[in-house]
Short mmCIF file of C-alpha atoms and ligand atoms in Angstrom, two decimals:
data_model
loop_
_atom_site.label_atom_id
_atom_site.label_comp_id
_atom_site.label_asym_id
_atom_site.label_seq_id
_atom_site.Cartn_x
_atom_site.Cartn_y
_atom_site.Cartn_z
CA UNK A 28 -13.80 11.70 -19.63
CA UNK A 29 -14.73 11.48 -23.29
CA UNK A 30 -13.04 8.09 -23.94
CA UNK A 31 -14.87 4.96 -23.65
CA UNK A 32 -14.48 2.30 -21.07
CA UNK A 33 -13.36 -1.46 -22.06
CA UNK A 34 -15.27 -2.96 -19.26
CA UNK A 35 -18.39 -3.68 -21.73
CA UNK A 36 -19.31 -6.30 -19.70
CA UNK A 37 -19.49 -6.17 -15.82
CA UNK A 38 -22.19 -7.32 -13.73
CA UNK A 39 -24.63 -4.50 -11.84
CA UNK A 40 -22.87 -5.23 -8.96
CA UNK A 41 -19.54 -4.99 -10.22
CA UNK A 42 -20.69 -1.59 -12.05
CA UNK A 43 -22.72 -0.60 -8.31
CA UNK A 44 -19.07 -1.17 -6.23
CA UNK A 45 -17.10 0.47 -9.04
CA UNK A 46 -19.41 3.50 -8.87
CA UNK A 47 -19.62 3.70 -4.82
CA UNK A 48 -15.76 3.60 -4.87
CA UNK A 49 -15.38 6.42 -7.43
CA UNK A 50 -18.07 8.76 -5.61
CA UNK A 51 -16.29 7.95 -2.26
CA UNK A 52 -12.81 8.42 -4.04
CA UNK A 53 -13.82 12.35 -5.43
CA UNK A 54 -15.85 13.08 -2.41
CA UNK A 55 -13.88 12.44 0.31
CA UNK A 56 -10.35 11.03 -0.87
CA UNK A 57 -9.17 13.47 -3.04
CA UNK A 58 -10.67 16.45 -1.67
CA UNK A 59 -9.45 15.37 2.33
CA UNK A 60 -5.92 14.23 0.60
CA UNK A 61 -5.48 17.42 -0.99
CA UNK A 62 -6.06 19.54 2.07
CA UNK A 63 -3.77 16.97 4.40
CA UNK A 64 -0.97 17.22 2.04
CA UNK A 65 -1.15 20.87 2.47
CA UNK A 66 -0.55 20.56 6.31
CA UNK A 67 3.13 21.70 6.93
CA UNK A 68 3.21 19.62 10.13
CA UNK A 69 2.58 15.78 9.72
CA UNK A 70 1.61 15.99 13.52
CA UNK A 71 -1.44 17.79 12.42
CA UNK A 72 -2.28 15.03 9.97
CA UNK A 73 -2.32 12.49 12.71
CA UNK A 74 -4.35 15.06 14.82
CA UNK A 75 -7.54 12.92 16.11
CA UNK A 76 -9.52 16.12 14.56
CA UNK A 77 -8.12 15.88 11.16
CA UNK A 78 -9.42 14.99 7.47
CA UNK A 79 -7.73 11.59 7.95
CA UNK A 80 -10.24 10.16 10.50
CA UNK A 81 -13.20 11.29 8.22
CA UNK A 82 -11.54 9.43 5.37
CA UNK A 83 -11.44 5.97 8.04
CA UNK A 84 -15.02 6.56 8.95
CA UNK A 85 -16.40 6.89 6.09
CA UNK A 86 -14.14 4.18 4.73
CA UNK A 87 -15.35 1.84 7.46
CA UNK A 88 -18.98 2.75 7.31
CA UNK A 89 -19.43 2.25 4.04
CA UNK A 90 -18.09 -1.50 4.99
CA UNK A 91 -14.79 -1.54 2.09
CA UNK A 92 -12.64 -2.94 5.28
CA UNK A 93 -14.75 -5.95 5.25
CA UNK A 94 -13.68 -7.07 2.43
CA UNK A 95 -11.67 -10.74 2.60
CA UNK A 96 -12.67 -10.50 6.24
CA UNK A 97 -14.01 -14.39 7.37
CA UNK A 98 -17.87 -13.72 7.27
CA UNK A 99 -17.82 -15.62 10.65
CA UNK A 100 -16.50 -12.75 12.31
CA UNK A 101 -18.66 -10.42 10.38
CA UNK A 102 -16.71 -9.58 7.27
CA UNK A 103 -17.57 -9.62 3.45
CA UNK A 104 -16.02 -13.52 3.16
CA UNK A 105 -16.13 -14.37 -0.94
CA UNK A 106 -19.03 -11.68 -1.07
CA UNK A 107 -17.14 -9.23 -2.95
CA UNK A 108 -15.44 -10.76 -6.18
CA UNK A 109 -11.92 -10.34 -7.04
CA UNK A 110 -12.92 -8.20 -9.88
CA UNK A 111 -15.11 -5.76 -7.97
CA UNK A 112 -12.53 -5.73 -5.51
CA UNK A 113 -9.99 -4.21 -8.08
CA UNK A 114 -12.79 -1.78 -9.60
CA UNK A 115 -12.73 -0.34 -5.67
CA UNK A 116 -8.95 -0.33 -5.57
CA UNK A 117 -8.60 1.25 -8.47
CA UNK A 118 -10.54 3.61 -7.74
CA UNK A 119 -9.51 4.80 -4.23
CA UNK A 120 -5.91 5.17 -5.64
CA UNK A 121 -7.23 7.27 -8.49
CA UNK A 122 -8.85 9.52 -5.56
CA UNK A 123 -5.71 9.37 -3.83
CA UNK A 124 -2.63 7.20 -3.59
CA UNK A 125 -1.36 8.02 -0.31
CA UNK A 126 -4.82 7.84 1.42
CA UNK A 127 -5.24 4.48 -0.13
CA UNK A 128 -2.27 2.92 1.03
CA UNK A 129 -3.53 3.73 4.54
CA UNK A 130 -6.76 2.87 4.90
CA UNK A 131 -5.37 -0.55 2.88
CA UNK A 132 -2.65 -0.83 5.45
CA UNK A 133 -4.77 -0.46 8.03
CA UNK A 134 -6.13 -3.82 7.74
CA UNK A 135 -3.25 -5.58 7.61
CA UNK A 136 -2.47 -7.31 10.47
CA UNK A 137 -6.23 -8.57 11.09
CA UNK A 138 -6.22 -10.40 8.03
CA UNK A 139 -3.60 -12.58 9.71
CA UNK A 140 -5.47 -12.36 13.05
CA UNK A 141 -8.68 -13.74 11.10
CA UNK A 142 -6.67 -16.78 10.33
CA UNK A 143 -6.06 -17.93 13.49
CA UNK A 144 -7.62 -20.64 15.94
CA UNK A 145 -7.38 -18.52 19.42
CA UNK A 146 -9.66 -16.40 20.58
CA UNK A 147 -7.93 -13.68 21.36
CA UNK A 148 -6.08 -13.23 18.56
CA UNK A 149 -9.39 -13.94 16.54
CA UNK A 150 -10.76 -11.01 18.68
CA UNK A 151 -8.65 -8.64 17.08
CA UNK A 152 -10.01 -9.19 13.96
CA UNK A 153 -13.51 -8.91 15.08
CA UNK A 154 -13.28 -5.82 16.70
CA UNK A 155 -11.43 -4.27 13.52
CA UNK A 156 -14.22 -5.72 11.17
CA UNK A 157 -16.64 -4.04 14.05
CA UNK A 158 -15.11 -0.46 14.35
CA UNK A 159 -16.55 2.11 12.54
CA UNK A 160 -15.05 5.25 14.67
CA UNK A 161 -11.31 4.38 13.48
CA UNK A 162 -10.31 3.49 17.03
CA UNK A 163 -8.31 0.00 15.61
CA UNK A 164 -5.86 0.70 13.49
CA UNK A 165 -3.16 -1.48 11.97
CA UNK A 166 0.61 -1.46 10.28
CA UNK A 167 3.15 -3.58 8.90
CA UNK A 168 6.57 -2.68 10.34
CA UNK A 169 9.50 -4.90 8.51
CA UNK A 170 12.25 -2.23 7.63
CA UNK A 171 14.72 -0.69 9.97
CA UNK A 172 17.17 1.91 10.21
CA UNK A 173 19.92 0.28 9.08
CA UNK A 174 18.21 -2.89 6.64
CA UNK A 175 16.08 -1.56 3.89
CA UNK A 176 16.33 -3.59 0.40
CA UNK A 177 17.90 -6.66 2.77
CA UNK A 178 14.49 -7.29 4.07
CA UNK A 179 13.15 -7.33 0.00
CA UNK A 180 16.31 -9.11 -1.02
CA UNK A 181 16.11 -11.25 2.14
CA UNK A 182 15.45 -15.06 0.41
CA UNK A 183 18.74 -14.62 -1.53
CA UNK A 184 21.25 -17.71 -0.24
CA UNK A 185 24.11 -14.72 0.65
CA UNK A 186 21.38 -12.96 2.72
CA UNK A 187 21.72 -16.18 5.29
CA UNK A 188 24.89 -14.90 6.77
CA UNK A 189 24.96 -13.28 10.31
CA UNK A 190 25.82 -9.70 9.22
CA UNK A 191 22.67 -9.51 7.81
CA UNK A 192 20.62 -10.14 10.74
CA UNK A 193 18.00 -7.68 11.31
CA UNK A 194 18.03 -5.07 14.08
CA UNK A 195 14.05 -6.20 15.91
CA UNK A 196 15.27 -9.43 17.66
CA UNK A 197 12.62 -11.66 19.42
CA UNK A 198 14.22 -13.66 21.75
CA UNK A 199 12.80 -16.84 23.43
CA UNK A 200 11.68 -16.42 27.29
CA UNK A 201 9.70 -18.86 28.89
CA UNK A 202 6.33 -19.16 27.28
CA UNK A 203 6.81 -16.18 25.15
CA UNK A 204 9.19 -13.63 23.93
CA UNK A 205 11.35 -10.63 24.71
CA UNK A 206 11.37 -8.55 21.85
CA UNK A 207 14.17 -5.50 21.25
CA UNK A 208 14.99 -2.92 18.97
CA UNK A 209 13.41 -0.26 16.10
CA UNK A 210 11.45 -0.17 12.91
CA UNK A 211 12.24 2.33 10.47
CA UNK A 212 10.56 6.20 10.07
CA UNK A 213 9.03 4.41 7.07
CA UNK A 214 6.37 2.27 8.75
CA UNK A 215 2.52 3.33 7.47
CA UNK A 216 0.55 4.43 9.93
CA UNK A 217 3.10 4.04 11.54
CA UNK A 218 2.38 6.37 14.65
CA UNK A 219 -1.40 6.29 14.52
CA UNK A 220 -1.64 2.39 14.63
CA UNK A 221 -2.95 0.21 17.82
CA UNK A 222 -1.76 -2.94 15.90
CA UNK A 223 0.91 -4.35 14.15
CA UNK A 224 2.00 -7.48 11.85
CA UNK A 225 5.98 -7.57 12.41
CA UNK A 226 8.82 -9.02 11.01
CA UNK A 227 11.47 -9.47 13.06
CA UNK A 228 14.59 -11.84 13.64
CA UNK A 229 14.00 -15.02 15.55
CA UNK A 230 18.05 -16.45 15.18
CA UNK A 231 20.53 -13.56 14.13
CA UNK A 232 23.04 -16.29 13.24
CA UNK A 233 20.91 -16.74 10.29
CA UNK A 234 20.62 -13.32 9.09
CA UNK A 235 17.82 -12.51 6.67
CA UNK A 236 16.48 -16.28 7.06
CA UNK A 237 16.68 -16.61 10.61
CA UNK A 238 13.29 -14.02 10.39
CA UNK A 239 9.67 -14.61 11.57
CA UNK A 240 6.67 -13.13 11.90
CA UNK A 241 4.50 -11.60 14.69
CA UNK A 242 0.76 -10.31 15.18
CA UNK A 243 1.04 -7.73 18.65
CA UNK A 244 -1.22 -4.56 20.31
CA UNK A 245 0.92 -1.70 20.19
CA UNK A 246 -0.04 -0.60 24.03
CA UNK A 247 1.93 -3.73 26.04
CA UNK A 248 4.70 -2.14 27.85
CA UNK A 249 7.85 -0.95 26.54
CA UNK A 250 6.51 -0.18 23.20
CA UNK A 251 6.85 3.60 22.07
CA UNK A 252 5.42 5.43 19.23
CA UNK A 253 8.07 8.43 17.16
CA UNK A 254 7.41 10.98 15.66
CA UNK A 255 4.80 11.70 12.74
CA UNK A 256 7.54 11.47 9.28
CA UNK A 257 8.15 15.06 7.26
CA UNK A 258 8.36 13.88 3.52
CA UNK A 259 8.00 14.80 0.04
CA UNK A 260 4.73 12.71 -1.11
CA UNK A 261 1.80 10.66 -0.04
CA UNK A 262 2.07 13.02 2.91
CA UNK A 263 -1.63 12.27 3.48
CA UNK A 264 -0.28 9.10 4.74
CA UNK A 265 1.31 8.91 8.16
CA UNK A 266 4.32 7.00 9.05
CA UNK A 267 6.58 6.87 12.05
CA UNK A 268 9.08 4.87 13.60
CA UNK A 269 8.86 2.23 16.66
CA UNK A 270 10.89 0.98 19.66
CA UNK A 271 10.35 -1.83 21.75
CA UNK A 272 12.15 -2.19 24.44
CA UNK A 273 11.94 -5.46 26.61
CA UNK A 274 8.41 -6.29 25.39
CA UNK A 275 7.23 -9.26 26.29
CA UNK A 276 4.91 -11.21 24.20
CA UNK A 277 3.43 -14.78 24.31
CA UNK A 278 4.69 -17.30 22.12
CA UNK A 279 1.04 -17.02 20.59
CA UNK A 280 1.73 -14.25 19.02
CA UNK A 281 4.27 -15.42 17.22
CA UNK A 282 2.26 -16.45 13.66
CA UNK A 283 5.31 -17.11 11.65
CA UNK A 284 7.80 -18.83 13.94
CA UNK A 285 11.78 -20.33 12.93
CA UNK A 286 10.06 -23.57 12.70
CA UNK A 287 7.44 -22.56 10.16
CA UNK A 288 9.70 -20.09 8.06
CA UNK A 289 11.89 -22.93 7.31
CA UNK A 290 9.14 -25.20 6.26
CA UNK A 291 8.14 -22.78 4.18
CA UNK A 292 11.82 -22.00 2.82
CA UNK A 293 11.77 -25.89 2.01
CA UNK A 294 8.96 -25.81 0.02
CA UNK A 295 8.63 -22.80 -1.64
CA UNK A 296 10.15 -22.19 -4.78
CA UNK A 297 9.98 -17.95 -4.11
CA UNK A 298 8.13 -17.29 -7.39
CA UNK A 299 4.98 -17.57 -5.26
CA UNK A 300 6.34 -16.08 -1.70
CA UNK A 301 2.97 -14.17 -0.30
CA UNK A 302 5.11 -11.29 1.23
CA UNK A 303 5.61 -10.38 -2.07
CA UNK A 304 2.94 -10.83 -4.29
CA UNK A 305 0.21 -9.83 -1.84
CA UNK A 306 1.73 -6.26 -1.02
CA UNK A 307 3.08 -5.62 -4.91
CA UNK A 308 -0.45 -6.95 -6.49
CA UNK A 309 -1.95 -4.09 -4.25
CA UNK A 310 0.83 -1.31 -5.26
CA UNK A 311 0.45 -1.89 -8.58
CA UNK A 312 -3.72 -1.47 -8.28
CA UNK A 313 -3.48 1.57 -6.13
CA UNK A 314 -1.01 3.57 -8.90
CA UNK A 315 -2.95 1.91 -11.91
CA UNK A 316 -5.65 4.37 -10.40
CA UNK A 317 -2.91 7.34 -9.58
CA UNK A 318 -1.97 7.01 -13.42
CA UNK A 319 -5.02 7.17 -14.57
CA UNK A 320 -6.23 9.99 -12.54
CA UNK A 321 -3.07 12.23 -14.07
CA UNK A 322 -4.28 11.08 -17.28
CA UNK A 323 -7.59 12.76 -16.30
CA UNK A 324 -6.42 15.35 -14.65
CA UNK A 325 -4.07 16.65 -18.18
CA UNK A 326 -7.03 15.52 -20.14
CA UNK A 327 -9.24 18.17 -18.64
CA UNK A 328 -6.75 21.06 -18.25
CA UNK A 329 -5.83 20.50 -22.15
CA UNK A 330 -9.73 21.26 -23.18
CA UNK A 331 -10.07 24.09 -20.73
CA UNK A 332 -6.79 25.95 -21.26
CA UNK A 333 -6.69 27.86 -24.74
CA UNK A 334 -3.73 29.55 -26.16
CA UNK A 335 -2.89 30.41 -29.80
CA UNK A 336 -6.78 30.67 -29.81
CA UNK A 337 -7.65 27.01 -29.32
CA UNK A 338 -7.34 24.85 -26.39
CA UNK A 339 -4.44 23.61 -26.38
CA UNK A 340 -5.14 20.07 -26.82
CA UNK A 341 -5.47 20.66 -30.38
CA UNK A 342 -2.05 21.82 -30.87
CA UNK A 343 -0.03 18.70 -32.28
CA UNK A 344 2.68 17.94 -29.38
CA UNK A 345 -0.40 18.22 -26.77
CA UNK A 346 -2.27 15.85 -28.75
CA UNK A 347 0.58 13.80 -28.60
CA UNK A 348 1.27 13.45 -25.23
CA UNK A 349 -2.23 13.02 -24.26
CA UNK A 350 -2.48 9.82 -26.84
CA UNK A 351 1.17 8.48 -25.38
CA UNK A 352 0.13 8.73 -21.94
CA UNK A 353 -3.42 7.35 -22.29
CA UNK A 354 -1.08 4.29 -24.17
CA UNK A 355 0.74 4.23 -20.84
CA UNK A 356 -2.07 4.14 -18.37
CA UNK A 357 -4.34 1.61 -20.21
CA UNK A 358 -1.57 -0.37 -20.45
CA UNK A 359 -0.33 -0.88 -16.97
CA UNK A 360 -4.38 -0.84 -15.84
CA UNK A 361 -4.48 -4.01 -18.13
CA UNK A 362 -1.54 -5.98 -16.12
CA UNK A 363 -2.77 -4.54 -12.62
CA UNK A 364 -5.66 -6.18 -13.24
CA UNK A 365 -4.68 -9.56 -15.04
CA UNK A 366 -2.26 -9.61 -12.27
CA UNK A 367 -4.78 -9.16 -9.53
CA UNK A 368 -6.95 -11.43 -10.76
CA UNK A 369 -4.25 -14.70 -10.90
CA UNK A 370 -3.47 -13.53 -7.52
CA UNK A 371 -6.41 -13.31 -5.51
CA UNK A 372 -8.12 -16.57 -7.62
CA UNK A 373 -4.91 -19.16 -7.42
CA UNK A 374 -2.61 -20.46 -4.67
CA UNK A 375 0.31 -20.14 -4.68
CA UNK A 376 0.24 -16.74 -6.26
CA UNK A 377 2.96 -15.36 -8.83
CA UNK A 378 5.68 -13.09 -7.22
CA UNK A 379 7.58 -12.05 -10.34
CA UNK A 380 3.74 -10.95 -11.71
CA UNK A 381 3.16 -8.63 -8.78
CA UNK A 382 6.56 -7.21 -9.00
CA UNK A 383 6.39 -6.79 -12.67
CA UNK A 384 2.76 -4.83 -12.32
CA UNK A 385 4.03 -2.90 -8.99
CA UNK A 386 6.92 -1.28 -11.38
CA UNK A 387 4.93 -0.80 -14.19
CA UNK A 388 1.92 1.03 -12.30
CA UNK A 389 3.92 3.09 -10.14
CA UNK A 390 6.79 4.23 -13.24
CA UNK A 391 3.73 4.72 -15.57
CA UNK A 392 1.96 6.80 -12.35
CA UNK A 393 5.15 8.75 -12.36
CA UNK A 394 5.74 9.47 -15.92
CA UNK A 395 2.71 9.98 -17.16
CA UNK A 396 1.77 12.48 -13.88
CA UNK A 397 5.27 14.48 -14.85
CA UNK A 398 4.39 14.42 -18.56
CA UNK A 399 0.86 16.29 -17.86
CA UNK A 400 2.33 18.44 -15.35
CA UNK A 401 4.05 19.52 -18.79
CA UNK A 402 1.02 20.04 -20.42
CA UNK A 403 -0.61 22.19 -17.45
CA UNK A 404 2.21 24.75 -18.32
CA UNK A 405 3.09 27.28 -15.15
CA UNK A 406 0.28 26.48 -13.87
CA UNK A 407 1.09 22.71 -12.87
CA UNK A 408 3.59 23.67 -10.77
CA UNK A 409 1.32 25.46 -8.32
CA UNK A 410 -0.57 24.00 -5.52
CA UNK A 411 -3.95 25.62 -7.38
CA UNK A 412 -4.00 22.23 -9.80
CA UNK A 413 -3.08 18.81 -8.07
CA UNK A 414 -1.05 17.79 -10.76
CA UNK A 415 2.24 18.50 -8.89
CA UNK A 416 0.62 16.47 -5.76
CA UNK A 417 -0.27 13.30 -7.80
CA UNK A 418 3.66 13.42 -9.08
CA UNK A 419 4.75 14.05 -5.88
CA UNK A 420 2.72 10.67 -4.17
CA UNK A 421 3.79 9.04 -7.93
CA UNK A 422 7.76 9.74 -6.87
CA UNK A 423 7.60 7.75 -3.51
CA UNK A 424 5.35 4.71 -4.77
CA UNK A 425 8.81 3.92 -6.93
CA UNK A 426 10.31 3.51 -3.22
CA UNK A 427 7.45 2.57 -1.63
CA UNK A 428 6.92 -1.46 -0.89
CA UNK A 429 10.45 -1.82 -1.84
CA UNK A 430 12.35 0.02 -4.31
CA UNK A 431 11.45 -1.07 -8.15
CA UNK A 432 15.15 -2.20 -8.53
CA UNK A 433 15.46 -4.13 -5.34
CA UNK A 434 11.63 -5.97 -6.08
CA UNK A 435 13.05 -6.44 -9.87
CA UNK A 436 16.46 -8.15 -8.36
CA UNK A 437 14.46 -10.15 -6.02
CA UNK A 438 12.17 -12.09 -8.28
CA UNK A 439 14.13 -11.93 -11.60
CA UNK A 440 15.97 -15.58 -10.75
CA UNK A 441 12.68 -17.31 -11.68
CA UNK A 442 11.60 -16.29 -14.53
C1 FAD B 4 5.38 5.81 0.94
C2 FAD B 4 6.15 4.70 1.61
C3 FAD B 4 5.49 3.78 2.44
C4 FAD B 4 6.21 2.77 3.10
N1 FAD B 4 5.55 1.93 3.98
C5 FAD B 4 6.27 0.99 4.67
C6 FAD B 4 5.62 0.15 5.64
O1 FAD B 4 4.40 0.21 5.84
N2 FAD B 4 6.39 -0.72 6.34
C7 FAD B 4 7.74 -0.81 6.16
O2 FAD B 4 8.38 -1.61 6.83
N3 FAD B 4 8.37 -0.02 5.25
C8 FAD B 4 7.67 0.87 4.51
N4 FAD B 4 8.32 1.67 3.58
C9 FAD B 4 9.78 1.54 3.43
C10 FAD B 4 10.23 0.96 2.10
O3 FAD B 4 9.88 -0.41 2.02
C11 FAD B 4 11.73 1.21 1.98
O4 FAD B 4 11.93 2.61 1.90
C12 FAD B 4 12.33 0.51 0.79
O5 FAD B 4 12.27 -0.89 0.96
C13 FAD B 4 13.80 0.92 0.55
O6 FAD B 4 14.55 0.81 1.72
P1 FAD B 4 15.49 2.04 2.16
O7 FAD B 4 14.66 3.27 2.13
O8 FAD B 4 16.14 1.67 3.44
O9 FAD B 4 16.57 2.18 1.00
P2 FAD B 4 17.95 1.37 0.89
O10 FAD B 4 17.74 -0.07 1.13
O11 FAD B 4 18.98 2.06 1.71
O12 FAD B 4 18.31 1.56 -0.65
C14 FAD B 4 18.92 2.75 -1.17
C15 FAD B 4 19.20 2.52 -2.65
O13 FAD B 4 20.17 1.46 -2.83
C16 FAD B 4 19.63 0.38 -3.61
N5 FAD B 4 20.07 -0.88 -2.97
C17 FAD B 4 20.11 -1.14 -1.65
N6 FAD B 4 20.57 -2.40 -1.42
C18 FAD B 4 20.79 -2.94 -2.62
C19 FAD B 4 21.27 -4.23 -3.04
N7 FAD B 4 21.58 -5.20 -2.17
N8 FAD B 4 21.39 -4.47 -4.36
C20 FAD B 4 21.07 -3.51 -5.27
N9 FAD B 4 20.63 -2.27 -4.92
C21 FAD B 4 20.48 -2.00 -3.61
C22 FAD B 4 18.11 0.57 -3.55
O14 FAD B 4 17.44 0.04 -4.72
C23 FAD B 4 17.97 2.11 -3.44
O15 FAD B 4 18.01 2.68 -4.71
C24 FAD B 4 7.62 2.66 2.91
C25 FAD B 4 8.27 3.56 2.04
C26 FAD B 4 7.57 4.56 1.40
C27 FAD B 4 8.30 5.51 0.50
#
């Protein structure tokens, strides 16, 4: 694009991982995430022979997963800075959104594994930093069917009470657990994954706080897999429900147990709770990029399209919305980023930051994306631009992570 970058001053290796991202980003994510999102059945996006598992490989070879892996177990360690590590981000969610939330996703419960002391647990990790193919995959199940915004809502004194105990129960058995019940249609990768992080409820009498957390394969017995999720964006990304039924796991595996979670509830004051800054500080990277890319994406259509015998970016309301929008996305880039970098440099981390970014990113992703759809006339609402995609996978980031009301509600008590 024509308009000049701020980043006057970034190392060669920043520049280097900024440029490897982008090239990976219009090679293989937005080309491979236009052609899933075409796929009527999200079966066929799962499909071991589809796009998808080209985007992991390539992904994986090119070593991104690696990144705040323990070096120890063959990972990037403090190798990558923060600030490269946002130039990536940035960059695979301008490519595409969807795509980036998987491959991100994927990851997920390993960089709990990599924290701990055991060996098998440990293991996990390893073999994820190791796998190149795509054969380890992970996900983060929390919601349910029937408790959405109670699980972003869930540190709120009222959410204490029994009737808002969680569905997944773990309950104690010996020298483990039995663990019961379903995660919501929702979960990413959800029906692809071989590992999972999950939150679940440890004392139902407590409701929302009686919760913990637990790092599990997805192939010990009674676990099952649903069905591949039909929806309206990010369609590129799978998600699928899962049961357990009578699963037993050892007490191991449980990373976040009652006793911990109310050490932590004693302590914390919220305004720095990791489940929500971590997730939101990545959100709001991802749909910095999305923004941007619609940006781009009006930007060019606007100098190619003429009518009244100029391109139409010279008529005055085009000009206009271009110069709004590029307001917008520079904007929200320019919190993504201060907010990333407070995040990933100081413990504790700042919740109401994240959530304030998340928002911002994913509204400006949407508005700006349905304001150059405008500009692309007719023509943006045909599958021959991706214009109408990039709003689509804009519409569910709003949802996505937590709704941007229910985050808002959830953090606004410490400012
Ligand atoms: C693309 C995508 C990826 C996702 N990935 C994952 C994942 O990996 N893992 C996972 O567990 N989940 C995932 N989710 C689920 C997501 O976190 C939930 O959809 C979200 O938290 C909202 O929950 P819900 O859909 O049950 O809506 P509900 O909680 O039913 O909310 C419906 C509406 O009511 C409002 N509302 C509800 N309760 C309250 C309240 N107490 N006060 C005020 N307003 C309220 C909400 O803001 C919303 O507008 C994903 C969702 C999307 C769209």
């Amino acid at each position: 694009m024509t308009y000049v970058d701020l980043d006057y001053n970034l190392t060669d290796a920043q520049k280097a991982a900024r440029d490897m991202a982008r090239r990976f980003a219009m090679e293989e994510l937005r080309p491979k995430g236009i052609a899933l999102d075409k796929l009527a059945d999200p079966a066929d996006v799962a499909d071991k022979g589809s796009e998808l598992w080209d985007v992991i490989r390539t992904y994986r070879e090119l070593g991104l997963h690696k990144r705040d892996m323990p070096e120890d177990l063959g990972g990037l360690g403090n190798t990558t800075d923060p600030l490269s590590s946002y130039l990536i981000n940035e960059q695979l969610g301008y490519g595409d959104g969807g795509l980036a939330i998987s491959l991100s996703v994927a990851g997920a419960p390993f960089r709990y594994a990599a924290l701990s002391e055991d060996p098998e647990i440990r293991g996990w990790a390893e073999d994820y930093i190791n796998d190149t193919s795509g054969e380890i995959i992970g996900c983060w199940p929390v919601i349910e069917p029937d408790h959405g915004t109670d699980w972003v809502l869930g540190a709120e004194e009222h959410m204490g009470d029994k009737k808002f105990a969680p569905q997944m129960r773990a309950v104690k058995d010996g020298d483990g657990y039995i663990i019961n019940g379903q995660k919501a249609a929702w979960v990413s990768n959800g029906t692809i994954a071989t590992h999972a992080a999950m939150h679940l409820s440890l004392d139902p009498e407590q409701g929302m706080h009686g919760t913990g957390i637990c790092i599990l394969p997805l192939d010990l017995p009674g676990i099952s897999q649903g069905k591949p999720l039909n929806k309206h964006g990010q369609r590129a990304l799978n998600q699928g429900e899962l049961f357990f039924e009578d699963v037993f796991i050892p007490a191991k595996y449980m990373i976040m147990n009652l006793e911990m979670v109310h050490t932590m509830r004693a302590v914390s004051t919220g305004a720095d709770s990791g489940a929500i800054a971590g997730p939101n500080t990545g959100m709001a990277t991802t749909f910095a990029g999305v923004a941007w890319s619609a940006l781009d994406e009006g930007i060019k259509y606007a100098s190619e399209r003429i009518q009244g015998g100029v391109p139409i970016r010279e008529h005055q309301n085009i000009k206009l919305k271009l110069m709004r929008s590029f307001q917008a996305v520079e904007a929200a880039r320019s919190l993504a980023r201060r907010n990333y970098m407070y995040n990933a440099n100081v413990q504790p981390g700042s919740s109401p930051h994240a959530v304030a970014a998340k928002a911002l990113s994913t509204e400006t992703a949407f508005n700006v994306a349905s304001e150059m759809l405008q500009v692309h006339g007719g023509n943006g609402l045909t599958k021959e631009y991706c214009i109408e995609k990039i709003l689509r996978d804009a519409r569910a980031s709003m949802i996505e992570d937590g709704t941007n009301e229910g985050l808002m509600l959830s953090v606004a008590q410490y400012l």
